[in-house]
Tab-separated table of C-alpha atoms and ligand atoms in Angstrom:
chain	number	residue	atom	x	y	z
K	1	UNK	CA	38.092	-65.333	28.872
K	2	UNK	CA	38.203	-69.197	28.848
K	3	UNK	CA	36.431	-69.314	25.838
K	4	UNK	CA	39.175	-67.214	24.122
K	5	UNK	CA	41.949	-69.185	25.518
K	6	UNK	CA	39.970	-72.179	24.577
K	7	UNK	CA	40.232	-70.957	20.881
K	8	UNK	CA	44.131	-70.520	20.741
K	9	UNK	CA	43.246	-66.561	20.132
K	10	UNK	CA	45.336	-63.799	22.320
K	11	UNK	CA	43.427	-61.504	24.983
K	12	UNK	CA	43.839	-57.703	24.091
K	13	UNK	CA	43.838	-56.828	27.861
K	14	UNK	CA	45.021	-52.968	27.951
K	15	UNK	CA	46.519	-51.071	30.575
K	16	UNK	CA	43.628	-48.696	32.012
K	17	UNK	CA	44.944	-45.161	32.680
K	18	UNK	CA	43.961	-43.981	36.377
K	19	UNK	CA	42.667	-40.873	37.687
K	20	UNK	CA	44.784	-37.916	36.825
K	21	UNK	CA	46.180	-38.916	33.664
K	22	UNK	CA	46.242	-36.105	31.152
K	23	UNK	CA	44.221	-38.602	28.820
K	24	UNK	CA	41.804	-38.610	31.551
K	25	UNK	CA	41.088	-34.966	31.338
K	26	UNK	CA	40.625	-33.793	27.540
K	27	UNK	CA	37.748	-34.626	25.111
K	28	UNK	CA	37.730	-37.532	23.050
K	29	UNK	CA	36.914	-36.943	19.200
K	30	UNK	CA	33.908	-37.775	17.493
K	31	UNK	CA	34.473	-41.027	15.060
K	32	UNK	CA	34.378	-40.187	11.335
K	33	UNK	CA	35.409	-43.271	10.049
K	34	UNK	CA	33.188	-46.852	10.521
K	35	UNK	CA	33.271	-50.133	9.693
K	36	UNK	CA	37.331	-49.746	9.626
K	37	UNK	CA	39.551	-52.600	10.942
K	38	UNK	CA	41.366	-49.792	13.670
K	39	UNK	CA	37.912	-49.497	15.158
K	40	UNK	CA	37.161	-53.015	15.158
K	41	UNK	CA	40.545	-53.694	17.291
K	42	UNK	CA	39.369	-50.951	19.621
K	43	UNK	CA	36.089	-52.271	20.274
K	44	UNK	CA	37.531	-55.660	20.765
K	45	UNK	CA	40.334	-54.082	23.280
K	46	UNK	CA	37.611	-52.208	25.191
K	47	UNK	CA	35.705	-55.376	25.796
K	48	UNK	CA	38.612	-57.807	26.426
K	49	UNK	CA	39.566	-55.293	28.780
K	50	UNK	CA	36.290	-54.543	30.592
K	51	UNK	CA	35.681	-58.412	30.525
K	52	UNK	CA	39.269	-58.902	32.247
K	53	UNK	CA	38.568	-56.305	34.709
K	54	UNK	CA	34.935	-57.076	35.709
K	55	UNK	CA	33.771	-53.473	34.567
K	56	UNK	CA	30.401	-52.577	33.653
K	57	UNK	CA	31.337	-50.157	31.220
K	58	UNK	CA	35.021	-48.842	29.830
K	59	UNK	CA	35.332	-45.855	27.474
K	60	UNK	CA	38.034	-45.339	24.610
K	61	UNK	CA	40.079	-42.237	27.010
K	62	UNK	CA	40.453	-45.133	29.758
K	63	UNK	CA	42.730	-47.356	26.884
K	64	UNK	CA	44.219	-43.434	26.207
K	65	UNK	CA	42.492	-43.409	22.911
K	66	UNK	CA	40.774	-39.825	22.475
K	67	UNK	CA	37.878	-41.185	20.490
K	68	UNK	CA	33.726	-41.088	21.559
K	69	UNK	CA	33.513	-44.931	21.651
K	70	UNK	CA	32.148	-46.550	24.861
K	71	UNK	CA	30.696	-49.474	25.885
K	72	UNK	CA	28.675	-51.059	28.911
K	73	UNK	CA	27.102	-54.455	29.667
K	74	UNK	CA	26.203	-55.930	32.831
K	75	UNK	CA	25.428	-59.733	34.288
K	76	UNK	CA	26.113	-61.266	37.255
K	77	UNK	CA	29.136	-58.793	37.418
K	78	UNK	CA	31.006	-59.443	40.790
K	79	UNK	CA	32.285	-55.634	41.404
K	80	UNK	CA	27.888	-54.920	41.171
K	81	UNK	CA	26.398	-58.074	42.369
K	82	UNK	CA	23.165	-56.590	43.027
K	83	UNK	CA	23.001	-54.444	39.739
K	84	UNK	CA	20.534	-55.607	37.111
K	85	UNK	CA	21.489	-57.070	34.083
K	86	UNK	CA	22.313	-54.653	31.328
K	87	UNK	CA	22.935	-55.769	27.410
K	88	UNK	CA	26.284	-55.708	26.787
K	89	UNK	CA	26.156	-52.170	24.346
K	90	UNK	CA	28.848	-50.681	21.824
K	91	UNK	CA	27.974	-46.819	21.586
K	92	UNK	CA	30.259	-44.471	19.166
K	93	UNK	CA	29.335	-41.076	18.803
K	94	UNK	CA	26.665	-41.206	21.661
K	95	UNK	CA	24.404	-38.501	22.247
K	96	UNK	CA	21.807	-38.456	25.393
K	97	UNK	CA	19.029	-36.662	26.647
K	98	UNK	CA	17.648	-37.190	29.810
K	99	UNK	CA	14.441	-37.535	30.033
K	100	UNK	CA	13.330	-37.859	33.764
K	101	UNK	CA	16.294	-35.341	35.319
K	102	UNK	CA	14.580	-36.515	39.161
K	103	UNK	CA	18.058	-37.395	40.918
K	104	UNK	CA	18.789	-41.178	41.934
K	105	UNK	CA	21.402	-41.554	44.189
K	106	UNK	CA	23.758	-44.915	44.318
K	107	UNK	CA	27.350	-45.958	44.404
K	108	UNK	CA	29.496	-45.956	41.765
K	109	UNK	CA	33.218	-47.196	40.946
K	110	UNK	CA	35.138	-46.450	38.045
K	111	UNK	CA	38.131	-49.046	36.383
K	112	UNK	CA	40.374	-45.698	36.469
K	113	UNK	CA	39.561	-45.068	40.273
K	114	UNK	CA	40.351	-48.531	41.833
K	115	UNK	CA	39.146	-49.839	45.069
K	116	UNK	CA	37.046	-46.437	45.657
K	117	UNK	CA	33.609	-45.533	45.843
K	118	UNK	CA	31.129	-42.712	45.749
K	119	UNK	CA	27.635	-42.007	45.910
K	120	UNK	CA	26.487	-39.973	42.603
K	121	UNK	CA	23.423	-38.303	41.957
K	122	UNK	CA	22.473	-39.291	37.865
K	123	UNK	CA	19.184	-38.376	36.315
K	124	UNK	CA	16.266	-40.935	36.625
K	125	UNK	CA	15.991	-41.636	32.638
K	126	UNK	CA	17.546	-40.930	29.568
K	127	UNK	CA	17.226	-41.258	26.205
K	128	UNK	CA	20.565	-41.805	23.194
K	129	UNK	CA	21.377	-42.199	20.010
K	130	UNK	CA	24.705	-43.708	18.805
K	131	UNK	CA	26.124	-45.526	16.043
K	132	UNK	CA	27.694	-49.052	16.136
K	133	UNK	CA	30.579	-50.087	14.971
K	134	UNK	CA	29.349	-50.622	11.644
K	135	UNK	CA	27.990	-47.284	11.948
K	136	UNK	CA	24.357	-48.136	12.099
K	137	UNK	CA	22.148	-45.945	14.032
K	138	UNK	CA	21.418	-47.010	17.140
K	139	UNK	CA	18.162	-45.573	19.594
K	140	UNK	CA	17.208	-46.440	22.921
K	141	UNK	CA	15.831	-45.516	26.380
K	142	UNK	CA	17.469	-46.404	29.726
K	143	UNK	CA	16.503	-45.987	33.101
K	144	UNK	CA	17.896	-46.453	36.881
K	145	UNK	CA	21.100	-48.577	36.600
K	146	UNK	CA	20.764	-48.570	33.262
K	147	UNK	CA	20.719	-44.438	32.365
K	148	UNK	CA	23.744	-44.586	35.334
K	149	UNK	CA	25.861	-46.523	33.631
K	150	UNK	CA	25.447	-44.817	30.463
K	151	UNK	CA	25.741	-41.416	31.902
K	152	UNK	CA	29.048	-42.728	33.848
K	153	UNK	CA	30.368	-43.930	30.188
K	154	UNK	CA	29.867	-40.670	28.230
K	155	UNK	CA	30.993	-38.495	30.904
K	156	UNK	CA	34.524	-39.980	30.056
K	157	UNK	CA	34.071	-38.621	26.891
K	158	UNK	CA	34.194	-35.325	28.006
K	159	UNK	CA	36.794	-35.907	30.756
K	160	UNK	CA	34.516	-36.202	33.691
K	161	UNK	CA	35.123	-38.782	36.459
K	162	UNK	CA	32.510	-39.547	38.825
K	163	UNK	CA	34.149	-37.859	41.819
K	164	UNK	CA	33.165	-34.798	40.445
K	165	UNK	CA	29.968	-35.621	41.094
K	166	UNK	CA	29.957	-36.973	44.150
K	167	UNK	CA	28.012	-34.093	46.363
K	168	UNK	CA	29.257	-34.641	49.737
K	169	UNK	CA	32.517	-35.897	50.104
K	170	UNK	CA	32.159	-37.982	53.033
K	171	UNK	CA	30.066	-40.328	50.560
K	172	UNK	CA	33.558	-41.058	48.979
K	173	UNK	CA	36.609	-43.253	50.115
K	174	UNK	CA	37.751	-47.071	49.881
K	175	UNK	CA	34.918	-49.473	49.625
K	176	UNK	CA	36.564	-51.628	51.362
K	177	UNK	CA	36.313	-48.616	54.296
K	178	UNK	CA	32.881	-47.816	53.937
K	179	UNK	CA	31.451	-51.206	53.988
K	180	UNK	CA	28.766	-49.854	56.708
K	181	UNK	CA	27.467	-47.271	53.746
K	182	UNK	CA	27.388	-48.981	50.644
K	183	UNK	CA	24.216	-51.678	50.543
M	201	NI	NI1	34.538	-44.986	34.703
């Protein structure tokens, strides 16, 4: 953020819609046009706004945009200090498969569910395609934190939040309340 002050240029910090907005619920539309100067200002919205927010990941229905755009990056990220570092990733269109479905349990928080946590089983490994915002094809594998965060960013796309996943509800609450569960 200092750097963009530095240059004079405006942070396009959005409002992010919380749980139980309408926008929240439906599912987003595929992209059919690339490379287009709309998509470039939503890209650059999603990660001034992630940035602002310390997220890990923010997807287009959090800004109330109904389009399959996500992204997700991770380093030294104070709301996951112990989370490994994850390249910061622009995915439109994504598509996954997992590849290792063995369940991995671990906490997760969401920008549209604020100050809570819950423990969510995700699949070990996936693999996705995508295309960038230039609408290049994009491949890759993920694992652990990785496939979690990804799985946690498309899920928006289909208007899931993480508490529907959570499995046992007393895993779920303020994390400021549960300090004695989370690591
Ligand atoms: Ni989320």
């Amino acid at each position: 953020m200092a750097d963009r002050l530095r240059r004079g240029t405006a942070l396009a910090v959005k409002e992010i819609l919380r749980i139980g907005h309408p926008l929240l619920r439906g599912t987003a539309d595929s992209v059919t046009e690339f490379n287009t100067a709309a998509l470039d200002q939503l890209v650059a919205d999603m990660l001034d706004t992630m940035r602002y927010a310390n997220g890990a990941g923010l997807a287009a229905p959090q800004l109330g945009v109904p389009k399959r755009v996500v992204i997700f990056g991770c380093d030294d990220n104070p709301r996951y200090p112990d989370a490994p570092s994850v390249p910061l990733t622009v995915l439109i269109n994504p598509q996954i498969v997992i590849s290792d479905p063995a369940p991995c349990y671990a906490w997760e928080g969401c920008l549209s569910v604020p100050g809570m946590r819950g423990l969510v089983p995700r699949p070990r490994a996936i693999r996705y395609r995508a295309r960038d915002a230039a609408g290049h094809p994009i491949e890759a594998v993920a694992e652990g934190f990785h496939a979690r965060v990804v799985l946690h960013e498309c899920d928006h796309l289909d208007g899931m939040l993480y508490p529907r996943r959570v499995e046992d509800l007393r895993c779920f609450g303020y994390e400021q309340e549960m300090l004695d569960l989370i690591d």
